[in-house]
Tab-separated table of C-alpha atoms in Angstrom:
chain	number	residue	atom	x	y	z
A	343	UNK	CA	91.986	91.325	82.379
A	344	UNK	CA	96.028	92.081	82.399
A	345	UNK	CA	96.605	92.894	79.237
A	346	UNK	CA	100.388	94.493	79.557
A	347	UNK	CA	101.896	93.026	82.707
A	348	UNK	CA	105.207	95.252	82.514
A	349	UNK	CA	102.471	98.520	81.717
A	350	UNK	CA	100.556	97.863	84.824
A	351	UNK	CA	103.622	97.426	86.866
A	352	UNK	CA	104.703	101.068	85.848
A	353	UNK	CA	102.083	102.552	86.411
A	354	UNK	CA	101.828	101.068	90.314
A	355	UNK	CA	105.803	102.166	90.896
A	356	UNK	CA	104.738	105.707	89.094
A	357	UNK	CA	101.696	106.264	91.523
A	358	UNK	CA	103.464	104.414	94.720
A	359	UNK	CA	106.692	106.929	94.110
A	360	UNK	CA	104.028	109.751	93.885
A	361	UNK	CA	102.583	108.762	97.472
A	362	UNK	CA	106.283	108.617	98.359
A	363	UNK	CA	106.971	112.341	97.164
A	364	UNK	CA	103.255	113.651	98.693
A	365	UNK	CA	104.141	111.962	102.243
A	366	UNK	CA	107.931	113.855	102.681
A	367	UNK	CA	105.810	116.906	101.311
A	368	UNK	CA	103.205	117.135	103.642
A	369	UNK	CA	105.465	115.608	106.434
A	370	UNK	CA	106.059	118.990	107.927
A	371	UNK	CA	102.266	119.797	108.229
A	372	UNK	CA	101.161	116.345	110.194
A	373	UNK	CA	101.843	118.153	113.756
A	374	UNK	CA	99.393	121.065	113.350
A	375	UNK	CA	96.825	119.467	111.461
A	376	UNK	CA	94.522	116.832	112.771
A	377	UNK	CA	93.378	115.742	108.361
A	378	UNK	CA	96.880	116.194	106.944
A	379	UNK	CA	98.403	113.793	110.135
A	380	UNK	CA	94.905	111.306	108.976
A	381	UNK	CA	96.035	111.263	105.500
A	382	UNK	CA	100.270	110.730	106.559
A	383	UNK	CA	99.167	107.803	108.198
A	384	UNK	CA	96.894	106.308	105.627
A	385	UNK	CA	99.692	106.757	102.999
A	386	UNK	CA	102.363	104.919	105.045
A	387	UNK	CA	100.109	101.949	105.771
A	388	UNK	CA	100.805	100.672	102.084
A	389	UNK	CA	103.023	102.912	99.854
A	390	UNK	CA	106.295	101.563	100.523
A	391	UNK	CA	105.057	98.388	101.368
A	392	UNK	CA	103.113	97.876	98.273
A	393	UNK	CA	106.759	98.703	96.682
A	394	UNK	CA	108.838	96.516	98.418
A	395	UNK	CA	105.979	94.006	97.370
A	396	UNK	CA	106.075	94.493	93.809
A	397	UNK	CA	109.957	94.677	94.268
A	398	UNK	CA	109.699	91.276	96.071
A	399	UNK	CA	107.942	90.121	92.400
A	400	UNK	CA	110.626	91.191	90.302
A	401	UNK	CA	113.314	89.625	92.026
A	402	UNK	CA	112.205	85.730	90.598
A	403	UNK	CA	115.957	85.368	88.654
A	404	UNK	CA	118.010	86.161	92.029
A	405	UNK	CA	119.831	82.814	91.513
A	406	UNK	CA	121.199	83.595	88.126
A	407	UNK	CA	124.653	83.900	87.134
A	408	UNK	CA	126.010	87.264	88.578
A	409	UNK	CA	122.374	88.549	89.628
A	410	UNK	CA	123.999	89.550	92.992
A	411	UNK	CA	127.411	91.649	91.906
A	412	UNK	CA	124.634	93.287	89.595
A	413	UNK	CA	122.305	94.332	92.542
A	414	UNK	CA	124.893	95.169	94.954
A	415	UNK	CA	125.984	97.609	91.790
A	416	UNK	CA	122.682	98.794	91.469
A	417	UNK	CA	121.749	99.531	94.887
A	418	UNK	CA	124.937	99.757	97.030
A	419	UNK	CA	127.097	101.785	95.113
A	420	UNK	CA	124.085	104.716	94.712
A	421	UNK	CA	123.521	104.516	98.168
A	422	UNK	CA	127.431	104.770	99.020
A	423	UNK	CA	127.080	108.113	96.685
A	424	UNK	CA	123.899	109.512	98.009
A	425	UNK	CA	125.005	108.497	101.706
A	426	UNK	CA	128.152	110.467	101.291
A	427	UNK	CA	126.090	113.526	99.198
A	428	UNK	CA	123.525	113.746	102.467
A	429	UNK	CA	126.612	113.078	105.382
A	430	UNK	CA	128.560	116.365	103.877
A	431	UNK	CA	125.145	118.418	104.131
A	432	UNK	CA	124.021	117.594	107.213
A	433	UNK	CA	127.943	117.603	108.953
A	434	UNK	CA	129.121	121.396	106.870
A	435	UNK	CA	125.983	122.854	105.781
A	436	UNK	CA	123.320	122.049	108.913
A	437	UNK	CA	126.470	121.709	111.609
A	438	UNK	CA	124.865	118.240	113.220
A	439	UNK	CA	127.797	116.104	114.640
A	440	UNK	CA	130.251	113.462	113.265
A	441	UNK	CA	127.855	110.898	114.164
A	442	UNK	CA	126.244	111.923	110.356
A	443	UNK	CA	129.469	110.728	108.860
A	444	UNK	CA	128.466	107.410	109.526
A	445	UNK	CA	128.189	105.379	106.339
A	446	UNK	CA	126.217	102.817	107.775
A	447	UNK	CA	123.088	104.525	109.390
A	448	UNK	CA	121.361	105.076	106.384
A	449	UNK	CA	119.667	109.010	106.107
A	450	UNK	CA	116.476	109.980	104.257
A	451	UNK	CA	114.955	107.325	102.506
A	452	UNK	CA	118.338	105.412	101.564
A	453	UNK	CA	117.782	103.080	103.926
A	454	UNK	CA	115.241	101.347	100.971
A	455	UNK	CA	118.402	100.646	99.139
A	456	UNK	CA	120.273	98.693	101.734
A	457	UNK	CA	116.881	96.421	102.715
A	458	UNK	CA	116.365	95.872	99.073
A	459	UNK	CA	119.721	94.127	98.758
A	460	UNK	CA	119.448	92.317	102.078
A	461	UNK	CA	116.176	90.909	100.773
A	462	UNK	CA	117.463	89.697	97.934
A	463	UNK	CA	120.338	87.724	99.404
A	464	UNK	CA	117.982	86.593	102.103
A	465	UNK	CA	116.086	84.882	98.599
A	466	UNK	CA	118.796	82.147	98.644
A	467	UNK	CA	117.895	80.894	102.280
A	468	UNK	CA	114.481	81.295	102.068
A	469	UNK	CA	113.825	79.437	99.001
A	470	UNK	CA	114.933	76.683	100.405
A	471	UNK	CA	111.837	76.428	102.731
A	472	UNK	CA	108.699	75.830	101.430
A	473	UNK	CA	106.696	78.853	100.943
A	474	UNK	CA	104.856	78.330	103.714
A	475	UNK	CA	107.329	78.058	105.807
A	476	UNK	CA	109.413	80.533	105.132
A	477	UNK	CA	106.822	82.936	104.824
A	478	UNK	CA	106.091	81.724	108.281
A	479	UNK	CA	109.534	82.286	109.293
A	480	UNK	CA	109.583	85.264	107.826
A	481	UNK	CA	106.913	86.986	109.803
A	482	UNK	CA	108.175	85.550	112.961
A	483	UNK	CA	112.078	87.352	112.856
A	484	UNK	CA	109.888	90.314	111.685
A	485	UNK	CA	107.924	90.229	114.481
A	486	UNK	CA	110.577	89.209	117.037
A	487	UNK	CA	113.200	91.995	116.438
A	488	UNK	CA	111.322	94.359	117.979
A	489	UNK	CA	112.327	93.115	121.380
A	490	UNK	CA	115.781	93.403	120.429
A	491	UNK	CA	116.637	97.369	121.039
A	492	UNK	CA	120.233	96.718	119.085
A	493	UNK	CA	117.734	95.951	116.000
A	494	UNK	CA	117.321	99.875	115.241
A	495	UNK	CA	118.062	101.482	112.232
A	496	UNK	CA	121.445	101.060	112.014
A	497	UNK	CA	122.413	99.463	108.700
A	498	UNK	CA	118.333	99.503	108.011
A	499	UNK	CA	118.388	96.168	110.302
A	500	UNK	CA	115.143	96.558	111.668
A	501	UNK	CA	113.236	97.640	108.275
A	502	UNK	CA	114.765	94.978	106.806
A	503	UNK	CA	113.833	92.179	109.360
A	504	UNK	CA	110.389	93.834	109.447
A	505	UNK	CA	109.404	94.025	106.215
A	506	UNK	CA	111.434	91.568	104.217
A	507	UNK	CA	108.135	88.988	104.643
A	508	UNK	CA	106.351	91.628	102.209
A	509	UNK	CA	109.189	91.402	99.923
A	510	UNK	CA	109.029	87.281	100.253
A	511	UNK	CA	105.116	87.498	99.500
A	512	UNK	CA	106.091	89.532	96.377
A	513	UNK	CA	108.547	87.170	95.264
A	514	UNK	CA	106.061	84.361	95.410
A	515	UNK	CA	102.793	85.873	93.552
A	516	UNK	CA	102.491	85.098	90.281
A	517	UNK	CA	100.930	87.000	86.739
A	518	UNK	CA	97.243	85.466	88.213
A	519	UNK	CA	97.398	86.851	91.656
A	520	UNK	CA	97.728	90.174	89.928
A	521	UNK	CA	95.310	89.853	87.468
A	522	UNK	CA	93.040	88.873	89.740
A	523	UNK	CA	93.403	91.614	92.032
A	524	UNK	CA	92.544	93.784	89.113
A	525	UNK	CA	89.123	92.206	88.037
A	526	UNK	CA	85.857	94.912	88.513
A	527	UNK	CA	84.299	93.000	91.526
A	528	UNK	CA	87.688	92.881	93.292
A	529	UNK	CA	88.197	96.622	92.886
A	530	UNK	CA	84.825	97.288	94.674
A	531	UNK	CA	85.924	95.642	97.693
A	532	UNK	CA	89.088	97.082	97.429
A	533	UNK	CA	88.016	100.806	97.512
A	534	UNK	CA	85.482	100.030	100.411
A	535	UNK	CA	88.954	98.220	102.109
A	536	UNK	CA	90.800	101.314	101.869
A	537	UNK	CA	88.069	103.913	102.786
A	538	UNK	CA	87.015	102.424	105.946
A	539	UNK	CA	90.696	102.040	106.547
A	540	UNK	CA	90.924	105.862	106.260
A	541	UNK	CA	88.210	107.171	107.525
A	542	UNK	CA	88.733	104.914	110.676
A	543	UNK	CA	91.863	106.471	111.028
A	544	UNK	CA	90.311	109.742	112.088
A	545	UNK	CA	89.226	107.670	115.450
A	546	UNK	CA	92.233	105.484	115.766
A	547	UNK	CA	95.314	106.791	118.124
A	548	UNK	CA	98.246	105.506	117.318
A	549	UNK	CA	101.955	106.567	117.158
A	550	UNK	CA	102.856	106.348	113.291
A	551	UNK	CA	105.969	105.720	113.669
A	552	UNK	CA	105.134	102.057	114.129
A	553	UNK	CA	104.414	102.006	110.030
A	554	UNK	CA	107.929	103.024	109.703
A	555	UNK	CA	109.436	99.262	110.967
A	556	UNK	CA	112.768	100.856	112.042
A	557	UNK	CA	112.450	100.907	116.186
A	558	UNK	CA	112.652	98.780	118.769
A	559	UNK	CA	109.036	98.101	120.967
A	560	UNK	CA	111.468	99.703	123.768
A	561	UNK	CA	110.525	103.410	121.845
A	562	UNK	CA	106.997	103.277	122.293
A	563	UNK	CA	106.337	102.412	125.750
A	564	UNK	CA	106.565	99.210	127.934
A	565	UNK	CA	107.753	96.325	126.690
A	566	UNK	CA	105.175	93.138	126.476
A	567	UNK	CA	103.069	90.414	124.823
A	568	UNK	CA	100.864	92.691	122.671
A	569	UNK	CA	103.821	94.460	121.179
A	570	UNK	CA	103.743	91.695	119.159
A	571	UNK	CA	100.041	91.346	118.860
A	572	UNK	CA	100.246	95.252	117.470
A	573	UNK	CA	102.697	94.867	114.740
A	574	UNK	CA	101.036	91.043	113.616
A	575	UNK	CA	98.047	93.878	113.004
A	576	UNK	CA	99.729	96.313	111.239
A	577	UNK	CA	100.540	93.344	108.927
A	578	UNK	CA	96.925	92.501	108.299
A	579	UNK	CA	96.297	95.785	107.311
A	580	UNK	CA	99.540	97.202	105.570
A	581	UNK	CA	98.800	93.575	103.348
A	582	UNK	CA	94.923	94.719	103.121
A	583	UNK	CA	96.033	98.264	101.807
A	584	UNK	CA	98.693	97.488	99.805
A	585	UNK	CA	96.802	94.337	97.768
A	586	UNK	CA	93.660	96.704	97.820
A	587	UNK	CA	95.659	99.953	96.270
A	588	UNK	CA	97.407	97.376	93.817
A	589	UNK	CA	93.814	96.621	92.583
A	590	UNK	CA	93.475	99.900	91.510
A	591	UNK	CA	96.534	100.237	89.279
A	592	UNK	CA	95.313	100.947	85.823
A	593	UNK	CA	96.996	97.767	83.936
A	594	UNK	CA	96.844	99.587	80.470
A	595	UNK	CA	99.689	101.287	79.039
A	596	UNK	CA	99.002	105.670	79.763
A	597	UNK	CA	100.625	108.613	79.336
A	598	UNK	CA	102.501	108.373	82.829
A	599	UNK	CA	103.227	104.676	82.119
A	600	UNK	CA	107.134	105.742	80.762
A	601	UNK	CA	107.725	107.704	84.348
A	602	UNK	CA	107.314	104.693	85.909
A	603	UNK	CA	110.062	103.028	84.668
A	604	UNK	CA	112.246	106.136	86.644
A	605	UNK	CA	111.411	105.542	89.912
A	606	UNK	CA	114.698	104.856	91.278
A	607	UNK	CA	115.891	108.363	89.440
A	608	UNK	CA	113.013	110.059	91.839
A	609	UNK	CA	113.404	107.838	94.378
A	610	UNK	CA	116.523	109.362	94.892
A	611	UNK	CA	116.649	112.994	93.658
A	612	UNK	CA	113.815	114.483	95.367
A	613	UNK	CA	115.383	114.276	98.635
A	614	UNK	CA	117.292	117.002	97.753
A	615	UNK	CA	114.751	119.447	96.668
A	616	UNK	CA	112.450	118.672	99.455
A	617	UNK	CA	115.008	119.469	102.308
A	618	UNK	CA	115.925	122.701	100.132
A	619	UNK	CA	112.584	123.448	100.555
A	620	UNK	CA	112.383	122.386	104.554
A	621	UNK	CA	114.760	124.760	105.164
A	622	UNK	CA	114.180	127.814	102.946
A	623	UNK	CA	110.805	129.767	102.978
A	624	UNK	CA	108.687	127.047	100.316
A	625	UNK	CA	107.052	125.178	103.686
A	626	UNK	CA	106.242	128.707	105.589
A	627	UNK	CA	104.564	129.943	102.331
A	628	UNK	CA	102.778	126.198	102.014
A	629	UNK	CA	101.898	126.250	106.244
A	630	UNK	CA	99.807	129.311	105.702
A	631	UNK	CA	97.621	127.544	102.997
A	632	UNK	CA	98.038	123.837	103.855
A	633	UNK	CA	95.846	122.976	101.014
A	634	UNK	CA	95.834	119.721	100.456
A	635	UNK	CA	95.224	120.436	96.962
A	636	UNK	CA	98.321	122.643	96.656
A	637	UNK	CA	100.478	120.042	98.366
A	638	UNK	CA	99.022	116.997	95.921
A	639	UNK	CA	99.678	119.651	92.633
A	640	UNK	CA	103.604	120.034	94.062
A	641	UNK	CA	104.276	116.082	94.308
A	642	UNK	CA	102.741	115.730	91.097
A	643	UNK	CA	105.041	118.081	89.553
A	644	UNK	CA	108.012	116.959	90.920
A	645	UNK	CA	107.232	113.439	90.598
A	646	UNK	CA	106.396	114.204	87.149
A	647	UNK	CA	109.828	116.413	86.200
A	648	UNK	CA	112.144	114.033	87.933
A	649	UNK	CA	110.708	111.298	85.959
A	650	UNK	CA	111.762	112.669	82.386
A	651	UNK	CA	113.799	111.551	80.357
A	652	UNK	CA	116.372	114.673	80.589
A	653	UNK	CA	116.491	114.276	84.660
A	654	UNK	CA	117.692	110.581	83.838
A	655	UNK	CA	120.707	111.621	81.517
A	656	UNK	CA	121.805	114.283	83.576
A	657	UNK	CA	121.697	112.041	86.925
A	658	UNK	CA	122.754	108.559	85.500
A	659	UNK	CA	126.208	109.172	85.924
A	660	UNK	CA	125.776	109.179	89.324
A	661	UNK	CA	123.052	106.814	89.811
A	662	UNK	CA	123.792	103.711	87.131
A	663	UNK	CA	127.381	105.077	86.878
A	664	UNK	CA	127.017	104.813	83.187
A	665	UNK	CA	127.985	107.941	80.767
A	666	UNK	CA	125.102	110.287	80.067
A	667	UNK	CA	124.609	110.789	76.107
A	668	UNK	CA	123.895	114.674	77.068
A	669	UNK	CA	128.309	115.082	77.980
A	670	UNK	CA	129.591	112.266	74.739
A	671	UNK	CA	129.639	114.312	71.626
A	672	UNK	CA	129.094	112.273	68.841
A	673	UNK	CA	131.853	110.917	67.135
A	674	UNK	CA	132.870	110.416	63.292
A	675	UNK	CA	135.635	108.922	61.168
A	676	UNK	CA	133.755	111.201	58.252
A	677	UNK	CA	135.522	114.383	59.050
């Protein structure tokens, strides 16, 4: 049984932004190494899906008073900041062209903050469907875009077309669904779910760039009918995964629990360090062991240290714009 909703919901963002960290980490090994390109796979069928899910739950007061200046402040004016922080690296430091500058094509993993504000202004027009229907919708536009090759990454269109009916199923589970999920019998199935899912990856071919739900069908071939049969299967199974790796979220509060509530801090941060290390000598050292072992302890660790509580004060100006209590000396009418 459930007993701390907000505890168990931690601890799923804690281990999903893990899986987030591990897959940039190992990212530079996938091309050399049949297991480590098995496992990239496997962890993009559900992590950020399985986010934008439990994002999709969290967003149930979107029509209160002022819910969408406070979003747009949340999300948009980070991503303005971190947008602008990654342009002026790539453009002076790594010479790539103007083209960078743009503040609309979204680089890294910002492109999560732009859908997640999309998809909860889409909230207002959906909701005025039945579920069914605009879930319905929903999956249709998501599976339609793809024939649309202006529908690319630009502004995170296609990502958010793609995978805003995740976000809508989200939005309408309730407490149950998630306790549910969580009972002993369920969690069975669901680690059977996800190991034949990964060990039939090792036989499956497939480009894995069609987990990322930012190109057109135009990018992986010819253009027909069972483009759209393909993606309506990645949705069975990236729904599979995601609702099967949910039912293994511990739903008691844990040591780690805390961290979870700093996602967004990590979310964003670790970026940085991970293209420092790209470029320096950390992934030649790493290629000559490509231990999977090795690569887990690293995400661990920096998952772990950007989720503390001194990461936050030092970054939250920039992030929640709000004054960190590490730069305000305390102040006293007592002299």
């Amino acid at each position: 049984m459930m007993t701390n909703r907000l505890s168990y919901f931690d601890n799923a963002k804690f281990f999903l932004i893990f899986l987030v960290v591990f897959g940039h980490i190992i990212r530079p090994f996938i091309d050399e190494s049949d297991v480590m390109l098995t496992i990239y796979k496997f962890v993009y069928t559900f992590h950020m899906p399985a986010f934008i899910l439990v994002s999709g739950y969290f967003a149930k007061g979107f029509n209160k008073k002022g819910y969408v200046s406070k979003i747009a402040k949340k999300l948009i004016l980070p991503y303005l900041i971190f947008q602008g922080i990654y342009s002026v690296y790539y453009f002076a430091i790594e010479k790539q062209g103007a083209s960078v500058l743009d503040p609309l094509d979204p680089h890294w993993s910002l492109w999560f903050l732009v859908s997640l504000f999309f998809w909860n202004v889409f909230l207002f027009g959906a909701t005025k469907l039945s579920s069914k229907w605009s879930l319905t919708l929903a999956f249709a536009i998501g599976i339609a875009v793809g024939y649309f090759d202006i529908v690319s990454n630009y502004l995170s269109l296609s990502r958010t077309f793609v995978f805003f009916p995740l976000f809508l199923i989200g939005f309408y589970l309730k407490k149950e669904h998630f306790t549910f999920i969580t009972k002993p019998n369920i969690r069975v199935i669901a680690v059977l779910l996800l190991t034949i899912t990964f060990v039939s990856y090792f036989y499956l071919d497939f480009d894995y760039e069609w987990l990322f739900g930012s190109k057109p069908y135009s990018q992986f071939g010819d253009v027909s009918i069972f483009n759209a049969i393909i993606r309506m299967g990645f949705y069975t199974l990236t729904l599979i995964t995601s609702l099967s790796f949910l039912a293994l979220i511990p739903t008691r509060h844990a040591f780690f629990t805390e961290w979870g509530t700093r996602t967004f801090y990590v979310y964003l941060l670790h970026g940085f360090i991970i293209q420092f290390m790209r470029k320096g000598d950390t992934i030649e050292w790493l290629g000559d062991y490509q231990s999977i072992a090795t690569l887990t302890l690293l995400a661990i660790l920096l998952t772990t240290v950007l989720s503390t509580k001194t990461v936050k004060e030092i970054a939250s100006p920039f992030i929640e714009l709000k004054p960190s209590h590490l730069y305000i000396k305390p102040f006293s009418l007592n002299k």
